[in-house]
Amino acid sequence: METTLTPTPTTQESHSGIPPSLIPLAEESKLLLHSTSTPLGRTSAAREEPLPVLPPDVDRPTFNAAIQELREGLGEEWVVLNTEELDDGWYMEHPNTHDAHHVFPPWDLVSSGVCYPSSTADVQLIVRWANKYLIPIHPISLGRNFGYGGAAPRVRGSLIIDLGKRMNRVLKLDGENCSALLEPGVTYFSLWETIRASGLDLWVDVPDLGGGSVLGNACDRGVGYTPYGDHWANHCGLEVVLPTGEIVRTGMGALPGKEGEDNPTWQSFQYGYGPFLDGIFSQSNYGIVTTMGVWLMPATQHTSYMLTFAEEESYPEIMSLIRPLAINKVLGNVPQLRHAIQELTITGLSRASIWDQPGSVPPEVVRKEVAKLPCGECSWVFYGTVYGPAAFRAQQLKTIKRQFFQLPGTRLFLPSDVPSTHYLHSRALVCSGQPVLRELNWLAWVPNGAHVAFSPICPTGGEHVKKLYEMCKRRCKEFGLDFFPTLCVASREAHVIVELVYDKSSPSSKHAAYTCIRTLIADAARAGYGEYRTHLVFSDQVAGTYNWNGGALMKLNERLKDALDPRGVLSPGRNGIWPRRFRDKGWEMGEGDGRECSTQGVGMKFYT
Ligand code: EUG
């Protein structure tokens, strides 16, 4: 294929770019994804309604006057209306207008425009403006929350606050405290690059893809894979603009430092004094986090390894073997247990190259293809890493082997046992704090590949995993989708990530993914399992499953919302939390509400 694609922006050219040293990674992904997309999938069709899409209950003259006022406050060029054709772009050059991985028509979950604050004071100005005009605002850091809604607001016509473009400084990097103080626009890529340039030997805990915001991911309670893999647990101190415009600092940050300096213990102690409020600013719409402290792990020696397991049906036993190792911290990080089909998908293979029928690829076909790979014939693959001095790691590996080799047919691979292109080498980078892009490869599974995740939490006991796994497997088959589960294992639970990959140019493919997740959320809740995070279109349903004692938790959430955001302007509906003026007016979306993603979306527009 001809390489006529424009180069991916570097971190020097754009806050959302890639470090120059990692450009080859970006070029490889871009080429692969481009080669599997059709023009329709790449760029969505022009829109037919009057643009920009207005927020609810705001007429055009009022909106225009409000925008004019905001432009006067921020500067003309920092308020941009969403009036152009929507372009899905790709991971590294993504839109801040809508969800690039749309489940509904792309023009459904759209903004009216975007503004670009340069400071906390600018954010205050925007918030006060929104209160004046009752215009919903939706902050994003980078907008790379892919699989969960990307940059899109839940309410059509909201104004996006793109924090990342101009607020992207590493405010502090402390090699002794091993911490940093960050603005929303700092990505895993850029923090990694900044640390490298500083000469400090610190790791950034990175997720599978390195383009996200460190602050944004932590606030959404995302996961990474070093011993610091629980991102929210490793944040320390916030600065937040409340929905009414006041600024607060949490933890030790509430105590002023000497002569107006930041408190010297802000990034050392998470709690401060009094109620620990940080939690209400994660997965919520109670404030705009403009600064966050984060702990960084000192670099250490490490060895990543891959275990393969022979039998499909052995996963409950695998999980039961993992549990004591995880609780005892013999597994020092967040390892992943992946179905063997992912050994195929991670190579960037297309489904069509191994199977030409509709419906899920049959297990025997998957098995045959997997057998040709370096992992050999197997059903499950476990990616782990041991840390510390050589003697430590040798001892840990011995314990790990002894445990897993109880299962007949288990094999261990070290990086030296597999070709240099094998995924184990990418895993070794991720598990030692180096951001990569390799995980994008499985989007090539179908043409115009997009993904949306069903992400329940499961206790690490064999019988629980079996129940959830069987549920997901059965529903995926029913909806004709390929099932590739990844289990991210923490001490006592696993995040069961079921990514559904669909063709975003195909209404029937979207419908299958959408309906499958709706069904799974309900199935899981009936059995007592719930999601840790979800796409915008499922947030009401997921929030609705956390309904013990007559929905006591949501009642509390709503009381907080109404107290903190009395005019209901900040990300209405985010995480299922609606401010009073939106409640019970038909905004909530759920299972069985008759809404068809291919024919009617979140707004009023019909799609024919
Ligand atoms: C993954 C993806 C997620 C998530 C956690 C882990 C990893 C996939 C899209 O969401 O929440 C391999």
Coordinates of C-alpha atoms and ligand atoms in Angstrom, one line a residue:
M1 CA 0.0 0.0 0.0
E2 CA 1.1 3.5 -0.8
T3 CA 2.1 5.6 2.2
T4 CA 0.5 8.9 1.4
L5 CA -0.8 9.5 4.9
T6 CA 0.1 12.8 6.6
P7 CA 2.5 12.4 9.4
T8 CA 1.2 12.0 13.0
P9 CA 1.8 15.2 15.0
T10 CA 4.6 15.0 17.6
T11 CA 4.4 16.3 21.1
Q12 CA 6.3 19.3 19.9
E13 CA 3.6 20.1 17.4
S14 CA 0.6 19.3 19.5
H15 CA -0.3 18.5 23.1
S16 CA -2.1 15.4 21.9
G17 CA 0.9 14.3 19.7
I18 CA 3.4 11.4 20.1
P19 CA 7.0 11.7 21.3
P20 CA 9.2 11.9 18.2
S21 CA 11.0 8.8 19.3
L22 CA 7.8 6.8 19.2
I23 CA 6.7 8.1 15.7
P24 CA 7.3 4.6 14.2
L25 CA 4.6 3.2 16.5
A26 CA 2.1 5.8 15.3
E27 CA 2.9 5.3 11.7
E28 CA 2.5 1.6 11.9
S29 CA -1.0 1.9 13.6
K30 CA -2.1 4.6 11.3
L31 CA -1.3 2.7 8.2
L32 CA -2.9 -0.5 9.5
L33 CA -6.2 1.3 10.5
H34 CA -6.3 3.3 7.3
S35 CA -5.9 0.2 5.3
T36 CA -9.0 -1.4 6.9
S37 CA -11.3 1.7 6.6
T38 CA -13.6 2.7 3.8
P39 CA -14.2 6.4 3.1
L40 CA -17.6 6.2 4.8
G41 CA -16.1 4.8 7.9
R42 CA -13.3 7.4 8.0
T43 CA -15.3 10.5 7.7
S44 CA -19.0 10.7 8.5
A45 CA -21.4 12.3 6.1
A46 CA -22.3 16.0 6.2
R47 CA -25.1 16.9 8.6
E48 CA -28.5 18.1 7.5
E49 CA -29.9 20.0 10.5
P50 CA -29.1 23.6 11.3
L51 CA -25.7 24.0 12.8
P52 CA -24.4 24.2 15.4
V53 CA -26.8 21.9 17.3
L54 CA -28.3 23.9 20.1
P55 CA -28.4 23.0 23.7
P56 CA -32.0 22.1 25.0
D57 CA -34.2 25.1 25.7
V58 CA -31.8 27.7 24.3
D59 CA -32.9 29.6 21.1
R60 CA -30.4 30.6 18.4
P61 CA -30.3 34.3 19.1
T62 CA -29.7 33.7 22.8
F63 CA -27.0 31.1 22.0
N64 CA -25.3 33.4 19.5
A65 CA -25.3 36.3 22.0
A66 CA -23.9 34.0 24.7
I67 CA -21.1 32.8 22.4
Q68 CA -20.3 36.3 21.6
E69 CA -19.9 37.1 25.3
L70 CA -17.7 34.0 25.8
R71 CA -15.5 35.0 22.9
E72 CA -15.0 38.4 24.5
G73 CA -13.9 36.7 27.7
L74 CA -11.6 34.1 26.3
G75 CA -10.5 35.6 23.0
E76 CA -12.2 35.1 19.7
E77 CA -10.1 32.1 18.6
W78 CA -10.7 30.1 21.7
V79 CA -14.4 29.4 21.1
V80 CA -15.1 27.3 18.0
L81 CA -18.5 26.3 16.8
N82 CA -19.2 22.7 15.7
T83 CA -20.5 23.5 12.2
E84 CA -18.3 21.4 10.0
E85 CA -18.6 17.8 8.7
L86 CA -17.7 15.4 11.5
D87 CA -14.5 13.6 11.0
D88 CA -13.8 10.5 13.1
G89 CA -10.0 10.8 12.5
W90 CA -8.1 8.1 14.2
Y91 CA -6.7 7.5 17.7
M92 CA -3.8 10.0 17.5
E93 CA -5.8 12.6 15.5
H94 CA -9.1 12.4 17.1
P95 CA -12.1 14.8 17.2
N96 CA -13.3 16.9 20.1
T97 CA -16.7 17.4 18.5
H98 CA -18.3 13.9 19.0
D99 CA -17.6 10.3 19.8
A100 CA -15.3 8.8 17.1
H101 CA -16.4 5.3 18.2
H102 CA -20.1 6.2 17.8
V103 CA -22.7 3.6 18.7
F104 CA -25.5 5.9 17.7
P105 CA -25.2 8.0 14.5
P106 CA -22.1 10.2 14.8
W107 CA -24.1 13.4 14.8
D108 CA -26.2 12.3 17.7
L109 CA -23.9 12.7 20.7
V110 CA -22.5 16.1 19.5
S111 CA -21.5 19.4 21.0
S112 CA -22.5 22.9 19.8
G113 CA -18.9 23.9 20.0
V114 CA -15.7 23.9 22.0
C115 CA -13.8 26.4 24.1
Y116 CA -10.2 26.3 25.1
P117 CA -9.3 27.8 28.6
S118 CA -5.7 28.6 29.4
S119 CA -6.0 28.7 33.1
T120 CA -8.1 27.8 36.1
A121 CA -9.4 31.4 36.0
D122 CA -10.6 30.8 32.4
V123 CA -12.4 27.7 33.6
Q124 CA -14.1 29.8 36.3
L125 CA -15.2 32.3 33.7
I126 CA -16.7 29.6 31.5
V127 CA -18.6 28.0 34.4
R128 CA -20.1 31.4 35.4
W129 CA -21.0 32.0 31.8
A130 CA -22.8 28.6 31.6
N131 CA -24.7 29.4 34.8
K132 CA -25.9 32.7 33.3
Y133 CA -27.2 31.2 30.1
L134 CA -28.1 27.7 31.3
I135 CA -25.9 26.2 28.6
P136 CA -24.6 22.7 29.5
I137 CA -20.8 22.5 29.5
H138 CA -18.8 19.3 29.3
P139 CA -15.1 19.2 30.2
I140 CA -12.7 16.9 28.5
S141 CA -9.0 16.5 29.1
L142 CA -7.9 14.9 25.9
G143 CA -11.2 13.3 24.8
R144 CA -9.6 10.0 24.3
N145 CA -12.0 8.1 26.5
F146 CA -12.5 5.6 23.7
G147 CA -14.9 2.7 24.3
Y148 CA -16.8 5.0 26.7
G149 CA -17.8 8.0 24.6
G150 CA -14.6 9.8 23.7
A151 CA -15.1 13.5 23.7
A152 CA -18.8 13.5 23.4
P153 CA -21.2 15.2 25.9
R154 CA -24.3 13.2 27.1
V155 CA -26.6 16.2 26.2
R156 CA -26.6 17.3 22.6
G157 CA -25.5 20.8 22.0
S158 CA -23.4 21.0 25.2
L159 CA -20.3 23.2 24.9
I160 CA -17.2 21.2 25.3
I161 CA -14.4 22.6 27.5
D162 CA -11.3 21.2 25.9
L163 CA -8.9 21.6 28.9
G164 CA -6.0 19.8 27.4
K165 CA -5.2 22.1 24.5
R166 CA -3.8 25.0 26.5
M167 CA -3.6 23.5 30.0
N168 CA -1.0 20.8 29.5
R169 CA 1.9 21.6 31.8
V170 CA 3.7 19.4 34.2
L171 CA 3.6 21.9 37.0
K172 CA 6.0 20.0 39.2
L173 CA 8.1 16.9 38.9
D174 CA 9.6 15.8 42.2
G175 CA 12.3 13.1 42.0
E176 CA 12.6 12.7 45.8
N177 CA 8.9 12.5 46.6
C178 CA 8.4 10.6 43.4
S179 CA 5.4 12.6 42.3
A180 CA 4.2 15.1 39.8
L181 CA 1.6 17.8 39.6
L182 CA -0.3 17.9 36.3
E183 CA -2.7 19.8 34.2
P184 CA -5.4 17.9 32.3
G185 CA -3.6 18.0 28.9
V186 CA -0.6 16.0 30.1
T187 CA -0.8 12.6 28.3
Y188 CA 1.0 9.4 29.2
F189 CA 3.2 10.1 26.2
S190 CA 4.1 13.6 27.2
L191 CA 4.7 12.8 30.9
W192 CA 6.9 9.9 29.9
E193 CA 8.8 12.2 27.6
T194 CA 9.1 15.0 30.2
I195 CA 10.5 12.5 32.8
R196 CA 13.0 11.1 30.3
A197 CA 14.2 14.6 29.5
S198 CA 14.5 15.4 33.2
G199 CA 16.9 12.5 33.7
L200 CA 14.9 11.1 36.6
D201 CA 14.4 7.4 36.8
L202 CA 10.7 7.3 37.4
W203 CA 7.9 5.3 35.7
V204 CA 4.5 6.5 34.6
D205 CA 1.9 3.9 35.0
V206 CA 0.4 3.6 31.6
P207 CA -2.8 2.0 30.3
D208 CA -2.8 -0.1 27.0
L209 CA -2.8 3.1 24.9
G210 CA -0.5 6.0 25.7
G211 CA -2.5 8.9 24.3
G212 CA -4.9 9.5 27.2
S213 CA -4.8 12.2 29.8
V214 CA -3.1 11.1 33.1
L215 CA -5.6 13.3 35.0
G216 CA -8.6 12.4 33.0
N217 CA -8.0 8.6 33.1
A218 CA -7.5 8.7 36.9
C219 CA -10.7 10.7 37.3
D220 CA -12.5 8.1 35.3
R221 CA -10.8 5.4 37.5
G222 CA -8.9 3.8 34.6
V223 CA -6.4 1.0 35.0
G224 CA -2.7 0.5 34.1
Y225 CA -0.3 -2.3 34.6
T226 CA 2.6 -1.6 36.8
P227 CA 2.3 -1.9 40.6
Y228 CA 0.7 1.6 40.5
G229 CA -2.0 0.3 38.1
D230 CA -5.0 1.7 40.1
H231 CA -4.8 5.2 38.8
W232 CA -7.2 6.8 41.2
A233 CA -5.5 5.2 44.2
N234 CA -2.3 6.8 43.1
H235 CA -3.5 10.3 42.7
C236 CA -2.6 12.7 45.5
G237 CA -4.3 16.1 45.7
L238 CA -6.7 17.9 43.4
E239 CA -7.6 21.5 42.4
V240 CA -11.2 21.7 41.3
V241 CA -13.5 24.4 39.9
L242 CA -17.0 23.8 41.3
P243 CA -20.1 24.1 39.0
T244 CA -20.8 27.5 40.6
G245 CA -17.3 28.8 39.9
E246 CA -15.5 28.5 43.3
I247 CA -12.0 26.9 43.4
V248 CA -11.2 24.2 46.0
R249 CA -8.0 22.2 46.7
T250 CA -8.4 18.8 48.3
G251 CA -6.2 16.9 50.7
M252 CA -3.2 18.9 52.1
G253 CA -3.7 21.4 49.3
A254 CA -6.5 23.0 51.5
L255 CA -3.8 24.2 53.9
P256 CA -2.0 27.2 52.4
G257 CA 1.8 26.9 52.1
K258 CA 4.0 29.6 53.4
E259 CA 3.7 32.9 51.6
G260 CA 1.1 31.7 49.1
E261 CA 3.1 28.7 48.0
D262 CA 1.5 25.3 47.3
N263 CA 1.3 23.2 50.4
P264 CA 4.6 21.2 50.6
T265 CA 2.8 18.0 51.6
W266 CA 0.1 18.3 48.9
Q267 CA 1.6 15.4 46.9
S268 CA 2.7 13.4 49.9
F269 CA -0.5 12.8 51.9
Q270 CA -3.9 12.1 50.2
Y271 CA -6.4 12.8 52.9
G272 CA -5.7 16.1 54.7
Y273 CA -8.2 16.7 57.4
G274 CA -12.0 16.2 57.4
P275 CA -14.1 14.3 55.0
F276 CA -12.1 12.8 52.1
L277 CA -13.9 14.5 49.2
D278 CA -11.7 13.5 46.3
G279 CA -13.9 10.6 45.5
I280 CA -16.9 12.8 44.5
F281 CA -14.8 14.3 41.8
S282 CA -14.2 10.9 40.1
Q283 CA -16.8 9.5 37.7
S284 CA -19.1 12.4 38.4
N285 CA -20.3 15.8 37.3
Y286 CA -19.6 17.7 40.5
G287 CA -16.5 19.7 39.5
I288 CA -13.9 20.3 36.9
V289 CA -10.5 19.0 38.0
T290 CA -7.9 21.4 36.7
T291 CA -4.8 20.1 38.6
M292 CA -4.0 16.7 40.0
G293 CA -1.1 15.3 41.9
V294 CA 0.1 11.8 40.9
W295 CA 2.6 9.3 42.5
L296 CA 5.3 7.9 40.3
M297 CA 7.0 4.6 40.8
P298 CA 10.8 4.6 40.9
A299 CA 12.1 2.5 38.1
T300 CA 13.1 -1.1 39.0
Q301 CA 14.3 -4.2 37.2
H302 CA 11.6 -6.3 35.8
T303 CA 10.8 -9.4 33.7
S304 CA 7.6 -9.8 31.8
Y305 CA 6.4 -13.3 31.0
M306 CA 3.6 -15.1 29.2
L307 CA 1.9 -18.2 30.5
T308 CA -0.3 -20.2 28.1
F309 CA -3.0 -22.6 29.2
A310 CA -4.3 -25.5 27.2
E311 CA -7.9 -25.9 28.0
E312 CA -10.7 -23.4 27.3
E313 CA -12.7 -24.7 30.3
S314 CA -9.9 -24.3 32.8
Y315 CA -10.4 -20.6 33.3
P316 CA -12.2 -20.9 36.7
E317 CA -9.2 -22.9 37.9
I318 CA -6.8 -20.4 36.5
M319 CA -8.6 -17.6 38.4
S320 CA -8.6 -19.7 41.6
L321 CA -4.8 -20.1 41.2
I322 CA -4.4 -16.4 40.5
R323 CA -6.3 -15.3 43.6
P324 CA -3.9 -16.2 46.4
L325 CA -0.9 -15.0 44.3
A326 CA -2.6 -11.7 43.8
I327 CA -3.7 -11.2 47.4
N328 CA -0.2 -12.2 48.6
K329 CA 1.3 -9.7 46.2
V330 CA 3.4 -12.4 44.5
L331 CA 1.8 -10.9 41.4
G332 CA 3.2 -7.5 41.9
N333 CA 1.3 -5.6 39.2
V334 CA -2.0 -5.7 37.3
P335 CA -1.6 -8.8 35.1
Q336 CA -3.9 -9.6 32.2
L337 CA -5.5 -12.9 31.4
R338 CA -6.6 -12.9 27.8
H339 CA -8.5 -15.3 25.7
A340 CA -6.2 -16.8 23.0
I341 CA -8.2 -15.2 20.2
Q342 CA -6.5 -12.0 21.2
E343 CA -3.1 -13.5 20.2
L344 CA -4.7 -13.3 16.7
T345 CA -6.3 -9.9 17.0
I346 CA -3.3 -8.2 18.4
T347 CA -1.3 -9.0 15.3
G348 CA -3.7 -6.8 13.3
L349 CA -5.3 -9.7 11.5
S350 CA -8.7 -9.2 9.9
R351 CA -11.5 -11.5 10.7
A352 CA -12.2 -11.9 7.0
S353 CA -8.8 -13.4 6.4
I354 CA -9.8 -16.5 8.6
W355 CA -13.6 -16.6 8.3
D356 CA -16.0 -15.4 5.6
Q357 CA -19.4 -16.2 7.2
P358 CA -21.5 -13.9 9.4
G359 CA -21.7 -14.6 13.1
S360 CA -19.0 -15.3 15.6
V361 CA -15.9 -17.0 14.3
P362 CA -16.2 -20.7 15.3
P363 CA -13.9 -21.8 18.2
E364 CA -12.2 -24.5 16.1
V365 CA -11.2 -21.9 13.5
V366 CA -9.7 -19.7 16.2
R367 CA -7.9 -22.6 17.7
K368 CA -6.4 -23.6 14.4
E369 CA -5.1 -20.1 13.7
V370 CA -3.8 -19.6 17.2
A371 CA -1.8 -22.8 16.9
K372 CA 0.2 -21.2 14.1
L373 CA 1.4 -18.4 16.4
P374 CA 4.5 -18.4 18.7
C375 CA 2.2 -19.2 21.7
G376 CA 1.2 -22.5 20.0
E377 CA -2.1 -24.2 20.5
C378 CA -3.7 -22.8 23.6
S379 CA -6.9 -21.3 25.0
W380 CA -5.8 -18.6 27.4
V381 CA -2.7 -16.4 27.7
F382 CA -1.6 -14.7 30.9
Y383 CA 0.7 -11.7 30.8
G384 CA 2.5 -11.0 34.0
T385 CA 5.6 -9.1 35.2
V386 CA 7.8 -9.6 38.2
Y387 CA 9.8 -6.7 39.7
G388 CA 12.9 -6.1 41.7
P389 CA 16.4 -7.5 41.9
A390 CA 17.3 -10.6 40.0
A391 CA 17.1 -12.9 43.1
F392 CA 13.7 -11.6 44.0
R393 CA 12.3 -12.1 40.5
A394 CA 13.7 -15.6 40.2
Q395 CA 12.0 -16.5 43.5
Q396 CA 8.7 -15.0 42.5
L397 CA 8.8 -16.7 39.1
K398 CA 9.5 -20.0 40.8
T399 CA 6.4 -19.6 43.0
I400 CA 4.3 -18.5 40.0
K401 CA 5.4 -21.4 37.9
R402 CA 4.8 -23.9 40.7
Q403 CA 1.3 -22.5 41.2
F404 CA 0.3 -22.5 37.5
F405 CA 2.0 -25.6 36.5
Q406 CA -0.5 -27.5 38.6
L407 CA -2.6 -27.2 35.5
P408 CA -1.5 -29.7 32.9
G409 CA -0.3 -28.2 29.6
T410 CA 0.8 -24.8 31.0
R411 CA 3.8 -23.3 29.3
L412 CA 6.0 -20.3 30.2
F413 CA 7.5 -17.9 27.7
L414 CA 10.0 -15.2 28.4
P415 CA 10.7 -12.3 26.0
S416 CA 13.8 -14.1 24.8
D417 CA 11.6 -17.1 23.7
V418 CA 9.4 -15.2 21.2
P419 CA 10.2 -13.1 18.1
S420 CA 10.9 -9.4 18.5
T421 CA 7.5 -8.6 16.9
H422 CA 5.5 -10.6 19.5
Y423 CA 3.1 -8.8 21.8
L424 CA 5.0 -9.9 24.9
H425 CA 7.6 -7.2 24.1
S426 CA 4.9 -4.5 24.0
R427 CA 3.5 -5.9 27.3
A428 CA 7.0 -5.6 28.8
L429 CA 7.1 -1.9 27.8
V430 CA 3.6 -1.2 29.2
C431 CA 4.4 -3.1 32.5
S432 CA 7.5 -1.0 32.9
G433 CA 5.9 2.4 32.4
Q434 CA 6.5 3.0 28.7
P435 CA 3.4 4.1 26.7
V436 CA 2.7 2.3 23.4
L437 CA -0.1 2.0 20.8
R438 CA -0.1 -1.7 20.1
E439 CA -3.6 -2.4 21.4
L440 CA -5.1 -0.5 18.5
N441 CA -4.3 -3.4 16.3
W442 CA -7.4 -5.3 17.1
L443 CA -9.5 -2.6 15.5
A444 CA -8.4 -4.1 12.2
W445 CA -10.5 -7.2 13.0
V446 CA -13.4 -5.7 11.1
P447 CA -13.5 -2.9 8.4
N448 CA -14.0 0.6 10.0
G449 CA -13.4 -1.0 13.4
A450 CA -14.8 0.8 16.4
H451 CA -15.0 -0.5 19.9
V452 CA -17.3 -0.2 22.9
A453 CA -16.7 -2.0 26.2
F454 CA -18.7 -4.0 28.6
S455 CA -16.6 -3.8 31.8
P456 CA -18.0 -5.6 34.8
I457 CA -16.1 -6.2 38.0
C458 CA -15.8 -9.8 39.2
P459 CA -14.4 -11.3 42.4
T460 CA -11.3 -13.4 41.6
G461 CA -13.0 -16.6 42.5
G462 CA -13.4 -19.3 39.9
E463 CA -17.2 -19.7 40.3
H464 CA -17.9 -16.0 39.8
V465 CA -15.7 -15.8 36.8
K466 CA -17.5 -18.8 35.3
K467 CA -20.9 -17.2 35.7
L468 CA -19.9 -13.9 34.1
Y469 CA -17.8 -15.5 31.4
E470 CA -20.6 -17.9 30.3
M471 CA -23.1 -15.0 30.3
C472 CA -20.9 -12.9 28.0
K473 CA -20.0 -15.7 25.7
R474 CA -23.6 -16.7 25.2
R475 CA -24.8 -13.2 24.5
C476 CA -21.9 -12.5 22.1
K477 CA -22.8 -15.6 20.2
E478 CA -26.5 -14.7 20.2
F479 CA -25.7 -11.3 18.7
G480 CA -23.2 -12.7 16.2
L481 CA -20.2 -10.9 17.8
D482 CA -16.7 -12.2 18.4
F483 CA -15.9 -12.4 22.1
F484 CA -12.5 -11.4 23.3
P485 CA -12.4 -10.9 27.0
T486 CA -9.5 -9.5 28.9
L487 CA -9.3 -9.8 32.6
C488 CA -7.3 -7.1 34.4
V489 CA -6.5 -8.7 37.7
A490 CA -6.1 -6.7 41.0
S491 CA -5.9 -8.2 44.4
R492 CA -9.4 -9.3 45.0
E493 CA -11.3 -8.6 41.8
A494 CA -10.8 -8.6 38.1
H495 CA -12.0 -6.0 35.7
V496 CA -13.5 -8.2 33.0
I497 CA -13.2 -6.1 29.9
V498 CA -15.3 -7.3 27.0
E499 CA -14.5 -5.2 24.0
L500 CA -17.0 -5.5 21.2
V501 CA -15.5 -4.5 17.9
Y502 CA -18.0 -3.4 15.3
D503 CA -18.1 -1.8 11.9
K504 CA -19.1 1.7 12.5
S505 CA -20.3 2.2 9.0
S506 CA -22.8 -0.6 9.4
P507 CA -26.1 0.1 11.2
S508 CA -26.6 -3.7 11.8
S509 CA -23.1 -4.1 13.3
K510 CA -23.7 -1.2 15.6
H511 CA -27.1 -2.5 16.6
A512 CA -25.6 -5.8 17.5
A513 CA -23.0 -4.3 19.8
Y514 CA -25.4 -1.8 21.3
T515 CA -28.1 -4.4 22.1
C516 CA -25.6 -6.9 23.3
I517 CA -24.3 -4.5 25.9
R518 CA -27.8 -3.4 27.0
T519 CA -28.7 -7.1 27.5
L520 CA -25.4 -7.9 29.3
I521 CA -25.8 -5.0 31.8
A522 CA -29.2 -6.4 32.8
D523 CA -28.0 -10.0 32.9
A524 CA -25.0 -9.2 35.0
A525 CA -27.1 -7.0 37.4
R526 CA -29.6 -9.8 37.9
A527 CA -26.7 -12.1 39.0
G528 CA -25.3 -9.4 41.2
Y529 CA -22.5 -8.0 39.0
G530 CA -21.9 -4.4 38.0
E531 CA -19.7 -2.3 35.7
Y532 CA -16.8 -0.2 36.8
R533 CA -17.2 2.2 33.9
T534 CA -19.4 2.5 30.9
H535 CA -20.1 4.3 27.6
L536 CA -22.3 7.4 27.8
V537 CA -25.3 5.8 26.2
F538 CA -25.3 3.1 29.0
S539 CA -24.6 5.3 32.0
D540 CA -28.3 5.6 33.1
Q541 CA -28.8 1.9 32.9
V542 CA -25.6 1.1 34.8
A543 CA -26.2 3.7 37.4
G544 CA -29.7 2.3 37.7
T545 CA -28.3 -1.2 38.6
Y546 CA -26.6 0.2 41.7
N547 CA -30.0 0.5 43.3
W548 CA -29.8 -1.1 46.7
N549 CA -32.3 0.1 49.3
G550 CA -34.6 1.8 46.8
G551 CA -31.9 3.6 44.9
A552 CA -30.4 5.2 48.0
L553 CA -27.1 5.9 46.4
M554 CA -28.6 7.7 43.4
K555 CA -30.8 9.8 45.7
L556 CA -27.7 10.8 47.6
N557 CA -25.9 11.5 44.3
E558 CA -28.8 13.7 43.2
R559 CA -28.8 15.6 46.4
L560 CA -25.1 16.3 46.0
K561 CA -25.7 17.3 42.3
D562 CA -28.5 19.8 43.2
A563 CA -26.5 21.3 46.0
L564 CA -23.3 21.7 44.0
D565 CA -24.8 22.5 40.6
P566 CA -28.2 24.1 41.4
R567 CA -28.6 25.3 37.8
G568 CA -27.6 22.0 36.3
V569 CA -24.9 23.1 33.9
L570 CA -22.0 20.7 34.4
S571 CA -22.2 17.5 32.2
P572 CA -25.8 16.7 32.8
G573 CA -26.4 13.0 32.8
R574 CA -22.8 12.1 33.1
N575 CA -22.5 8.8 35.0
G576 CA -26.3 8.7 35.2
I577 CA -26.4 11.8 37.4
W578 CA -29.0 14.3 36.2
P579 CA -29.5 17.7 37.7
R580 CA -33.0 18.6 38.8
R581 CA -34.0 20.5 35.7
F582 CA -33.3 17.5 33.5
R583 CA -34.7 14.7 35.7
D584 CA -37.8 12.6 34.7
K585 CA -38.2 14.4 31.3
G586 CA -37.3 11.5 29.2
W587 CA -33.5 12.0 29.1
E588 CA -32.7 8.8 30.8
M589 CA -32.0 5.9 28.5
G590 CA -32.4 2.3 29.4
E591 CA -33.1 -1.2 28.4
G592 CA -36.5 -1.6 26.8
D593 CA -37.1 2.1 26.3
G594 CA -37.7 1.4 22.6
R595 CA -34.8 3.5 21.5
E596 CA -33.1 2.0 18.5
C597 CA -29.5 3.2 18.0
S598 CA -29.8 2.9 14.3
T599 CA -33.1 4.8 14.0
Q600 CA -33.3 7.2 16.9
G601 CA -30.5 8.4 19.0
V602 CA -30.1 10.4 22.1
G603 CA -31.5 13.6 20.6
M604 CA -34.5 14.3 18.4
K605 CA -33.0 13.5 15.1
F606 CA -34.3 10.6 13.1
Y607 CA -31.8 8.6 11.0
T608 CA -33.1 7.1 7.8
Ligands
EUG1 C1 -8.9 -2.1 28.8 C2 -9.9 -1.4 28.1 C3 -10.8 -0.6 28.8 C4 -10.7 -0.6 30.2 C5 -9.7 -1.3 30.9 C6 -8.9 -2.1 30.1 C7 -8.0 -3.0 28.1 C8 -8.2 -3.6 26.9 C9 -11.9 0.4 26.9 O1 -11.8 0.1 28.3 O2 -11.6 0.1 30.9 C10 -7.2 -4.6 26.4

